[in-house]
Amino acid sequence: MKFIKILILFIAFQVSAQQGGMWIPSLLEGMNEQEMQSLGSTLSAKDIYDVNNSSLKDAIGHFNGGCTSEVISDKGLILTNHHCGFSQIQSHSSVENDYITNGFWAKNFKEELPNEGLYIDFIVRIEDVTARVLADVTDTMTEKEKQSKIDSTSNQINKSAKKEAWQGSKIKAFFKGNQYFLFITETFNDIRLVGAPPVSIGKFGSDTDNWVWPRHTGDFSLFRIYADKNNRPASYSKDNVPYAPKHFLPISLDGITEGDFTLVFGFPGRTNEYLPAIAIEQITQKVNPSRIAIREATLNVMDAEMKKDNKTRIQYASKQARIANAWKKWIGENLGIEKSNAIGKKRDFESQFQKLVKQKGLEKQYGSLLSDFEKLYNDFESVNVKRNNFLEVFIRNNELMHMMFRLYQMENAYQKGDASFNKAKESTITRLKGIHKNYNASLDKNVFEAIMPLYSKNINASIYDKTQFTNLDSALELLKGEPKKVIKKLNNDAAFVYAKPFFDELYNSIDPQFQSINSEINALQKIYMKALMEVMPEERYFPDANSTLRVTYGQVKGYAPRDAVYYNPVTYLDGIIEKYIPGDYEFDVPQKLQDLYKAKDYGQYADTNGKLPICFLGTNHTSGGNSGSPAIDAHGNLVGLNFDRVWEGTMSDMNYDPEICRNIMVDLRYVLFIIDKYAGADHLIKEMKLVHPKRK
Ligand code: ARG
Ligand code: GLU
């Protein structure tokens, strides 16, 4: 009897264990802990998150607000993705010291390179403050009143939170504002670059392979945290010392095989798993197609010019990569939603919800939620599409228009007085310099001509020949002088005169409309979330990603993207040699790596089959922001470094499907191999703790 009960429990967890989820680390006891153990984990909830003792969470850092990183030695050595550390690697590079092309390896602490502005946050403690935040909110309040009450109470709680002088804190909303958590944080500001492979390893496959499996990218870089003499956060000083962490991750040399448990610990940015069908329909059928079309028009121009001219290729490499990254993701998202019939399934789910609302006598509270969504989203559609198109055309794709937008904001600041103007001018100049660092006006003009017709009938490319902003010197010249004079000169510039009415329209009409409907949608989504949990309590609920620390877990697993096609979950160095195109900017392979391959000189990093593993797949539910997150084995050791998802599964931000959604990780054995055998930086290997959990 008992055995059968355990078996049933086991089967139940086996099934539900594949359902995804990004969980709050302080709430793992119970369901998650059991589920993880049923998947093979030996970790307890307290091993992962503990306030009083060191735990895995003490090794996980939010890297510069956008990526994740982890501590891998007792001297504060930090591992993250190459694409997360790219701008730091780039900023130390020059023609003489081209760390992008050749890689960089500090031979000792002295050679490690400081990075202005770079920071890493750790989570000291997480507290549920829902009851306190919502204490003074009443049903008779309007949504606006509720929100301002929530904001002021949160502020107070935040201010009075118990913490040390060097710690920070913040409060974040979960489950669409039905729950609130307080985070006590520690932020380190002296972060130095320690090592990076050449781009031909760190970004092997580049944009062609981006979002794609099979993958062979060594997407990693190394940093180090420095602290003051008391081991506390401090701004850069040559007197700072390597940080002694509360916990660092040991690294497994035994790697993974299909079916192994993996836990990914990091800071996913934004997901939307509880949208009504009408919202998914609007995103995939209206918003995505138009922003895909705009980016496609841009990329056609960029790609052609980059192919024609080597200087342009280097100049636009990073801008092109940024535009192509989301473009490719949205295409995959749409395909996935369509192929999995996500909208149809959501509709079925909603009829079920509606039926239960009736059965449970909750019609008065929740009966009109879905029809209210329909109505709101119908009103929302045109302004939502318009605003998205605006952002694409004026902010993200066309650089002259982006400059004009900054200048427009500077003019707005001028209305508030000279002090605010001067501040705005400074940041505008920084932005203009940033754009002009790698700017090609004729390419930008071609982009303008390609995308502007997708937004407006008012197209006038002759502004490129008249404006002062296609050249940095003349742009800076225009910005010289008294504020009043600058504003006057600005309003005589052809590009500014052309662009201004578009910005007026955004501020006077598009944005107010968008914000007003959007806040109604958010208020409804908050009630819908509560209703779902009340009406269907047996479903699996986890809060949407909101850039806070989360745990997701699953197993190493392949997938079948199409009929008769199955993808193995592990790639090997052999695959890099297969993809090798001599001299190609995406698929070149460094000579040394080829030599190591020929000699099969893999040392202790080879798999049991004698091959060198490169990347692997898992069923962990990740999103943007999980880049650089550790993949941790059943015993708490590091086995992988998360950096991407498979194309067929990028819809997981709205619709996680365990059949097809997979995250992509670099095998840590490849990372160690590159550091040791390729770069000869074995002093770093000695600093780490390498373990053999599978050896008995
Ligand atoms: N797709 C991954 C992400 O969303 C990797 C992006 C960097 N790599 C690239 N080839 N652009 O960030
Ligand atoms: N590459 C993404 C990032 O930089 C992670 C991949 C994803 O979106 O899942 O955060």
Short mmCIF file of C-alpha atoms in Angstrom, two decimals, residues 40-442:
data_model
loop_
_atom_site.label_atom_id
_atom_site.label_comp_id
_atom_site.label_asym_id
_atom_site.label_seq_id
_atom_site.Cartn_x
_atom_site.Cartn_y
_atom_site.Cartn_z
CA GLY A 40 16.83 13.28 -8.64
CA SER A 41 17.95 16.24 -6.58
CA THR A 42 19.53 15.65 -3.19
CA LEU A 43 19.20 19.32 -2.23
CA SER A 44 16.90 20.56 0.51
CA ALA A 45 15.05 23.86 0.30
CA LYS A 46 17.48 25.18 2.92
CA ASP A 47 20.52 24.18 0.85
CA ILE A 48 19.20 26.53 -1.81
CA TYR A 49 17.97 29.42 0.33
CA ASP A 50 18.75 30.01 3.99
CA VAL A 51 18.86 33.25 5.93
CA ASN A 52 20.94 32.06 8.87
CA ASN A 53 23.47 29.83 7.11
CA SER A 54 25.27 30.10 3.84
CA SER A 55 23.35 28.58 0.95
CA LEU A 56 23.44 28.42 -2.86
CA LYS A 57 21.71 31.81 -3.17
CA ASP A 58 24.78 33.52 -1.68
CA ALA A 59 26.73 32.59 -4.82
CA ILE A 60 24.22 34.11 -7.27
CA GLY A 61 24.69 37.73 -8.36
CA HIS A 62 22.58 39.99 -10.56
CA PHE A 63 25.14 41.15 -13.14
CA ASN A 64 24.74 44.83 -14.05
CA GLY A 65 20.96 44.64 -13.66
CA GLY A 66 20.43 42.56 -16.81
CA CYS A 67 22.27 39.24 -16.59
CA THR A 68 23.10 36.67 -13.93
CA SER A 69 26.54 35.62 -12.62
CA GLU A 70 27.88 33.23 -10.00
CA VAL A 71 30.82 33.06 -7.60
CA ILE A 72 33.14 30.14 -8.35
CA SER A 73 36.04 30.56 -5.93
CA ASP A 74 36.73 31.68 -2.38
CA LYS A 75 38.45 34.73 -3.89
CA GLY A 76 35.35 36.20 -5.51
CA LEU A 77 35.92 34.83 -9.01
CA ILE A 78 32.76 35.39 -11.10
CA LEU A 79 31.43 33.50 -14.11
CA THR A 80 28.93 34.97 -16.58
CA ASN A 81 28.27 34.91 -20.34
CA HIS A 82 30.59 36.41 -22.95
CA HIS A 83 27.61 38.36 -24.31
CA CYS A 84 26.92 39.74 -20.81
CA GLY A 85 30.50 40.97 -20.37
CA PHE A 86 30.88 41.99 -24.00
CA SER A 87 30.74 45.76 -23.56
CA GLN A 88 33.40 45.56 -20.81
CA ILE A 89 35.60 43.38 -23.03
CA GLN A 90 35.02 45.83 -25.89
CA SER A 91 35.80 48.86 -23.73
CA HIS A 92 39.29 47.54 -22.87
CA SER A 93 40.01 46.65 -26.49
CA SER A 94 41.99 48.66 -29.00
CA VAL A 95 43.70 47.89 -32.30
CA GLU A 96 46.91 47.01 -30.39
CA ASN A 97 45.11 45.06 -27.67
CA ASP A 98 42.17 43.49 -29.45
CA TYR A 99 40.64 41.41 -26.64
CA ILE A 100 37.52 40.79 -28.71
CA THR A 101 39.46 38.97 -31.40
CA ASN A 102 42.23 37.46 -29.30
CA GLY A 103 40.66 37.02 -25.89
CA PHE A 104 42.04 38.33 -22.61
CA TRP A 105 43.57 36.52 -19.64
CA ALA A 106 44.89 38.33 -16.57
CA LYS A 107 47.94 36.45 -15.28
CA ASN A 108 47.52 37.74 -11.72
CA PHE A 109 45.32 40.04 -9.59
CA LYS A 110 47.31 43.08 -10.73
CA GLU A 111 46.40 42.52 -14.38
CA GLU A 112 42.66 42.37 -13.74
CA LEU A 113 40.88 45.33 -15.34
CA PRO A 114 38.43 47.62 -13.46
CA ASN A 115 35.11 48.52 -15.10
CA GLU A 116 33.45 51.81 -14.33
CA GLY A 117 29.74 51.51 -13.66
CA LEU A 118 29.64 47.70 -13.55
CA TYR A 119 27.94 46.24 -10.47
CA ILE A 120 26.74 42.94 -8.99
CA ASP A 121 23.83 42.57 -6.52
CA PHE A 122 23.36 39.73 -4.07
CA ILE A 123 20.17 38.89 -2.22
CA VAL A 124 20.67 38.84 1.54
CA ARG A 125 17.09 38.09 2.56
CA ILE A 126 13.56 37.89 1.11
CA GLU A 127 10.47 38.74 3.20
CA ASP A 128 6.79 38.46 2.37
CA VAL A 129 5.35 41.90 3.15
CA THR A 130 1.99 41.44 1.39
CA ALA A 131 -0.17 41.92 4.46
CA ARG A 132 1.64 45.12 5.44
CA VAL A 133 1.64 46.58 1.93
CA LEU A 134 -2.07 45.95 1.44
CA ALA A 135 -3.14 46.76 5.01
CA ASP A 136 -4.67 50.15 4.23
CA VAL A 137 -6.08 49.29 0.82
CA THR A 138 -9.87 49.07 0.80
CA ASP A 139 -12.41 47.86 -1.75
CA THR A 140 -14.03 51.27 -2.04
CA MET A 141 -10.84 52.86 -3.38
CA THR A 142 -10.37 53.46 -7.09
CA GLU A 143 -7.49 51.63 -8.79
CA LYS A 144 -5.50 54.84 -8.76
CA GLU A 145 -6.07 55.38 -5.05
CA LYS A 146 -5.15 51.79 -4.33
CA GLN A 147 -1.91 52.10 -6.25
CA SER A 148 -0.88 55.30 -4.57
CA LYS A 149 -1.64 53.77 -1.15
CA ILE A 150 0.44 50.73 -2.08
CA ASP A 151 3.28 52.96 -3.24
CA SER A 152 3.36 55.07 -0.09
CA THR A 153 3.10 52.10 2.28
CA SER A 154 5.81 50.25 0.34
CA ASN A 155 8.02 53.30 0.64
CA GLN A 156 7.63 53.33 4.39
CA ILE A 157 8.25 49.62 4.78
CA ASN A 158 11.28 49.93 2.57
CA LYS A 159 12.68 52.83 4.57
CA SER A 160 12.20 51.12 7.92
CA ALA A 161 13.47 47.72 6.73
CA LYS A 162 16.04 46.19 9.06
CA LYS A 163 19.40 46.20 7.32
CA GLU A 164 23.06 47.06 7.72
CA ALA A 165 24.43 50.43 6.68
CA TRP A 166 26.02 49.01 3.51
CA GLN A 167 22.92 47.11 2.41
CA GLY A 168 20.06 48.21 0.19
CA SER A 169 16.44 47.15 -0.11
CA LYS A 170 13.51 47.17 -2.49
CA ILE A 171 9.92 45.94 -2.68
CA LYS A 172 8.57 44.16 -5.74
CA ALA A 173 5.05 43.15 -6.76
CA PHE A 174 4.30 39.51 -7.58
CA PHE A 175 1.28 37.76 -9.08
CA LYS A 176 0.22 41.00 -10.77
CA GLY A 177 0.14 42.91 -7.49
CA ASN A 178 -1.49 40.26 -5.32
CA GLN A 179 1.71 39.66 -3.38
CA TYR A 180 4.65 41.83 -2.31
CA PHE A 181 8.14 40.86 -1.28
CA LEU A 182 10.92 42.85 0.34
CA PHE A 183 14.50 42.19 -0.82
CA ILE A 184 17.54 43.10 1.24
CA THR A 185 20.48 43.41 -1.11
CA GLU A 186 24.24 43.92 -1.19
CA THR A 187 25.75 45.69 -4.19
CA PHE A 188 29.41 45.41 -5.18
CA ASN A 189 30.87 48.09 -7.43
CA ASP A 190 34.49 47.08 -7.88
CA ILE A 191 34.21 44.33 -10.50
CA ARG A 192 37.28 43.55 -12.61
CA LEU A 193 37.66 41.67 -15.87
CA VAL A 194 39.68 38.47 -15.40
CA GLY A 195 39.31 36.53 -18.63
CA ALA A 196 37.45 36.12 -21.90
CA PRO A 197 37.88 33.73 -24.81
CA PRO A 198 38.29 35.07 -28.35
CA VAL A 199 34.99 36.02 -29.96
CA SER A 200 35.37 33.07 -32.33
CA ILE A 201 34.80 30.87 -29.26
CA GLY A 202 32.67 33.17 -27.06
CA LYS A 203 30.29 34.02 -29.90
CA PHE A 204 30.90 31.06 -32.22
CA GLY A 205 27.99 30.80 -34.67
CA SER A 206 27.04 34.41 -33.94
CA ASP A 207 23.63 35.44 -35.31
CA THR A 208 23.16 32.49 -37.64
CA ASP A 209 23.20 30.14 -34.65
CA ASN A 210 21.54 32.55 -32.20
CA TRP A 211 18.36 30.98 -30.66
CA VAL A 212 19.21 27.76 -32.47
CA TRP A 213 20.03 24.20 -31.55
CA PRO A 214 22.41 22.39 -32.16
CA ARG A 215 24.67 25.00 -30.64
CA HIS A 216 28.46 25.22 -30.13
CA THR A 217 29.10 28.57 -28.41
CA GLY A 218 31.59 29.01 -25.55
CA ASP A 219 29.55 31.95 -24.25
CA PHE A 220 31.47 32.75 -21.05
CA SER A 221 33.67 35.39 -19.44
CA LEU A 222 35.30 35.77 -16.02
CA PHE A 223 35.30 38.68 -13.58
CA ARG A 224 36.28 39.20 -9.95
CA ILE A 225 34.57 41.05 -7.13
CA TYR A 226 36.76 43.27 -5.00
CA ALA A 227 35.71 44.45 -1.54
CA ASP A 228 37.18 46.69 1.13
CA LYS A 229 39.36 45.35 3.96
CA ASN A 230 36.24 44.38 5.93
CA ASN A 231 34.94 42.35 2.95
CA ARG A 232 32.18 44.93 2.37
CA PRO A 233 31.06 46.57 -0.87
CA ALA A 234 33.21 49.55 -1.86
CA SER A 235 33.78 51.67 -4.92
CA TYR A 236 36.95 51.02 -6.89
CA SER A 237 40.19 51.40 -5.01
CA LYS A 238 43.59 49.88 -5.64
CA ASP A 239 43.57 48.96 -1.95
CA ASN A 240 40.48 46.75 -2.33
CA VAL A 241 40.97 43.01 -1.98
CA PRO A 242 39.35 39.95 -3.60
CA TYR A 243 35.96 39.30 -2.03
CA ALA A 244 35.53 36.31 0.30
CA PRO A 245 32.01 35.05 -0.51
CA LYS A 246 29.55 33.43 1.89
CA HIS A 247 29.30 30.61 -0.63
CA PHE A 248 30.87 29.68 -3.96
CA LEU A 249 29.89 26.90 -6.35
CA PRO A 250 32.14 23.84 -6.66
CA ILE A 251 32.42 22.64 -10.27
CA SER A 252 31.63 19.07 -11.28
CA LEU A 253 34.07 17.33 -13.61
CA ASP A 254 31.55 14.52 -14.14
CA GLY A 255 29.19 16.59 -16.27
CA ILE A 256 25.69 15.56 -17.25
CA THR A 257 23.86 12.83 -19.12
CA GLU A 258 20.32 12.82 -20.47
CA GLY A 259 17.79 12.69 -17.63
CA ASP A 260 20.04 14.33 -15.03
CA PHE A 261 18.48 16.88 -12.69
CA THR A 262 19.41 20.53 -13.27
CA LEU A 263 18.53 23.67 -11.35
CA VAL A 264 18.96 27.10 -12.90
CA PHE A 265 19.29 29.96 -10.43
CA GLY A 266 19.08 33.54 -11.67
CA PHE A 267 17.28 36.76 -12.45
CA PRO A 268 14.76 36.30 -15.31
CA GLY A 269 13.49 39.67 -16.55
CA ARG A 270 9.89 39.54 -17.72
CA THR A 271 7.36 36.85 -18.58
CA ASN A 272 3.58 36.88 -19.06
CA GLU A 273 2.15 33.42 -18.42
CA TYR A 274 -1.38 34.41 -17.37
CA LEU A 275 -2.50 36.48 -20.31
CA PRO A 276 -6.00 35.98 -21.71
CA ALA A 277 -6.20 34.47 -25.22
CA ILE A 278 -7.15 37.84 -26.69
CA ALA A 279 -3.84 39.31 -25.49
CA ILE A 280 -1.74 36.52 -26.97
CA GLU A 281 -3.68 36.92 -30.19
CA GLN A 282 -2.96 40.64 -30.28
CA ILE A 283 0.74 40.20 -29.56
CA THR A 284 1.29 37.44 -32.10
CA GLN A 285 -1.07 38.59 -34.85
CA LYS A 286 -0.74 42.39 -34.67
CA VAL A 287 2.22 43.58 -32.61
CA ASN A 288 4.85 41.01 -33.54
CA PRO A 289 4.20 41.03 -37.32
CA SER A 290 4.62 44.78 -37.59
CA ARG A 291 7.72 44.96 -35.45
CA ILE A 292 9.19 41.96 -37.27
CA ALA A 293 8.53 43.75 -40.60
CA ILE A 294 10.22 46.96 -39.40
CA ARG A 295 13.30 45.11 -38.16
CA GLU A 296 13.43 43.02 -41.30
CA ALA A 297 13.49 46.17 -43.43
CA THR A 298 16.32 47.52 -41.25
CA LEU A 299 18.28 44.28 -41.32
CA ASN A 300 18.00 44.02 -45.11
CA VAL A 301 19.73 47.37 -45.43
CA MET A 302 22.32 46.67 -42.73
CA ASP A 303 23.18 43.19 -43.93
CA ALA A 304 23.71 44.35 -47.52
CA GLU A 305 25.96 47.25 -46.49
CA MET A 306 27.87 45.15 -43.99
CA LYS A 307 28.57 42.58 -46.69
CA LYS A 308 29.78 45.26 -49.10
CA ASP A 309 32.23 46.93 -46.77
CA ASN A 310 34.44 45.52 -44.04
CA LYS A 311 34.59 48.74 -42.04
CA THR A 312 30.79 48.94 -41.95
CA ARG A 313 30.65 45.29 -40.91
CA ILE A 314 32.76 45.94 -37.83
CA GLN A 315 31.02 49.26 -37.14
CA TYR A 316 27.54 47.79 -37.12
CA ALA A 317 28.28 44.32 -35.69
CA SER A 318 26.87 45.03 -32.26
CA LYS A 319 23.92 47.20 -33.44
CA GLN A 320 22.96 44.56 -35.97
CA ALA A 321 23.21 41.80 -33.35
CA ARG A 322 20.89 43.69 -31.00
CA ILE A 323 18.26 44.26 -33.68
CA ALA A 324 18.52 40.71 -35.00
CA ASN A 325 18.25 39.13 -31.53
CA ALA A 326 14.67 40.19 -30.76
CA TRP A 327 13.67 39.96 -34.44
CA LYS A 328 14.59 36.30 -34.52
CA LYS A 329 13.00 35.65 -31.14
CA TRP A 330 9.64 37.15 -32.17
CA ILE A 331 9.53 35.03 -35.33
CA GLY A 332 10.15 31.92 -33.24
CA GLU A 333 7.57 33.04 -30.68
CA ASN A 334 4.90 33.39 -33.36
CA LEU A 335 5.71 30.03 -34.93
CA GLY A 336 5.60 28.32 -31.54
CA ILE A 337 2.27 29.87 -30.54
CA GLU A 338 0.77 28.84 -33.86
CA LYS A 339 2.21 25.35 -33.95
CA SER A 340 1.16 24.51 -30.41
CA ASN A 341 -2.31 25.98 -30.97
CA ALA A 342 -1.73 28.04 -27.84
CA ILE A 343 -4.57 30.46 -28.52
CA GLY A 344 -7.13 27.68 -29.12
CA LYS A 345 -6.01 25.92 -25.95
CA LYS A 346 -6.23 29.16 -23.98
CA ARG A 347 -9.78 29.67 -25.28
CA ASP A 348 -10.76 26.17 -24.12
CA PHE A 349 -9.19 26.88 -20.77
CA GLU A 350 -11.16 30.10 -20.51
CA SER A 351 -14.50 28.40 -21.19
CA GLN A 352 -13.62 25.95 -18.44
CA PHE A 353 -12.82 28.87 -16.13
CA GLN A 354 -16.11 30.54 -17.02
CA LYS A 355 -18.02 27.34 -16.27
CA LEU A 356 -16.36 26.96 -12.89
CA VAL A 357 -17.01 30.60 -11.99
CA LYS A 358 -20.69 29.90 -12.53
CA GLN A 359 -20.61 26.57 -10.66
CA LYS A 360 -18.91 28.14 -7.67
CA GLY A 361 -21.32 31.05 -7.54
CA LEU A 362 -18.60 33.61 -8.24
CA GLU A 363 -20.26 35.24 -11.24
CA LYS A 364 -20.76 38.53 -9.48
CA GLN A 365 -17.03 38.93 -8.77
CA TYR A 366 -15.49 37.22 -11.76
CA GLY A 367 -18.21 36.58 -14.36
CA SER A 368 -17.35 39.49 -16.65
CA LEU A 369 -13.54 39.33 -16.45
CA LEU A 370 -13.04 37.68 -19.81
CA SER A 371 -15.53 39.82 -21.69
CA ASP A 372 -13.96 42.90 -20.08
CA PHE A 373 -10.59 41.76 -21.39
CA GLU A 374 -12.05 41.34 -24.89
CA LYS A 375 -13.42 44.84 -24.84
CA LEU A 376 -10.29 46.45 -23.41
CA TYR A 377 -7.95 44.68 -25.80
CA ASN A 378 -10.11 45.66 -28.76
CA ASP A 379 -9.87 49.29 -27.69
CA PHE A 380 -6.15 48.79 -27.07
CA GLU A 381 -5.19 47.26 -30.40
CA SER A 382 -4.55 50.24 -32.64
CA VAL A 383 -2.78 52.34 -30.02
CA ASN A 384 -0.74 49.36 -28.83
CA VAL A 385 0.45 48.60 -32.36
CA LYS A 386 1.09 52.27 -33.05
CA ARG A 387 3.15 52.78 -29.92
CA ASN A 388 5.20 49.66 -30.59
CA ASN A 389 5.84 50.80 -34.12
CA PHE A 390 6.88 54.19 -32.83
CA LEU A 391 9.42 52.62 -30.46
CA GLU A 392 10.79 50.44 -33.24
CA VAL A 393 11.14 53.16 -35.86
CA PHE A 394 12.11 56.17 -33.76
CA ILE A 395 14.03 54.63 -30.91
CA ARG A 396 15.44 51.25 -31.88
CA ASN A 397 16.02 51.13 -35.64
CA ASN A 398 16.70 54.60 -37.03
CA GLU A 399 19.62 56.38 -35.40
CA LEU A 400 18.97 59.92 -36.64
CA MET A 401 15.41 59.73 -35.30
CA HIS A 402 16.72 58.35 -32.01
CA MET A 403 19.03 61.36 -31.73
CA MET A 404 16.07 63.65 -32.49
CA PHE A 405 14.07 61.98 -29.72
CA ARG A 406 16.80 62.69 -27.19
CA LEU A 407 16.98 66.30 -28.39
CA TYR A 408 13.21 66.60 -28.07
CA GLN A 409 13.44 65.45 -24.47
CA MET A 410 16.20 67.99 -23.95
CA GLU A 411 13.88 70.69 -25.26
CA ASN A 412 11.22 69.52 -22.81
CA ALA A 413 13.76 69.79 -20.00
CA TYR A 414 14.43 73.37 -21.12
CA GLN A 415 10.82 74.24 -20.20
CA LYS A 416 11.72 73.36 -16.61
CA GLY A 417 14.63 75.77 -16.42
CA ASP A 418 18.30 76.04 -17.24
CA ALA A 419 19.51 73.60 -14.59
CA SER A 420 17.39 70.76 -15.88
CA PHE A 421 18.31 71.73 -19.44
CA ASN A 422 22.02 71.50 -18.67
CA LYS A 423 21.60 68.10 -17.10
CA ALA A 424 19.58 66.85 -20.07
CA LYS A 425 22.11 68.33 -22.47
CA GLU A 426 24.92 66.42 -20.82
CA SER A 427 23.17 63.08 -21.11
CA THR A 428 22.11 63.90 -24.68
CA ILE A 429 25.72 64.59 -25.61
CA THR A 430 26.81 61.30 -24.06
CA ARG A 431 24.16 59.54 -26.12
CA LEU A 432 25.10 61.35 -29.34
CA LYS A 433 28.73 60.41 -28.81
CA GLY A 434 27.69 56.80 -28.20
CA ILE A 435 25.76 56.65 -31.46
CA HIS A 436 28.44 58.44 -33.47
CA LYS A 437 31.16 56.12 -32.21
CA ASN A 438 29.95 53.70 -34.86
CA TYR A 439 27.77 55.71 -37.19
CA ASN A 440 27.34 55.57 -40.96
CA ALA A 441 24.95 58.28 -42.11
CA SER A 442 24.37 56.84 -45.57
#
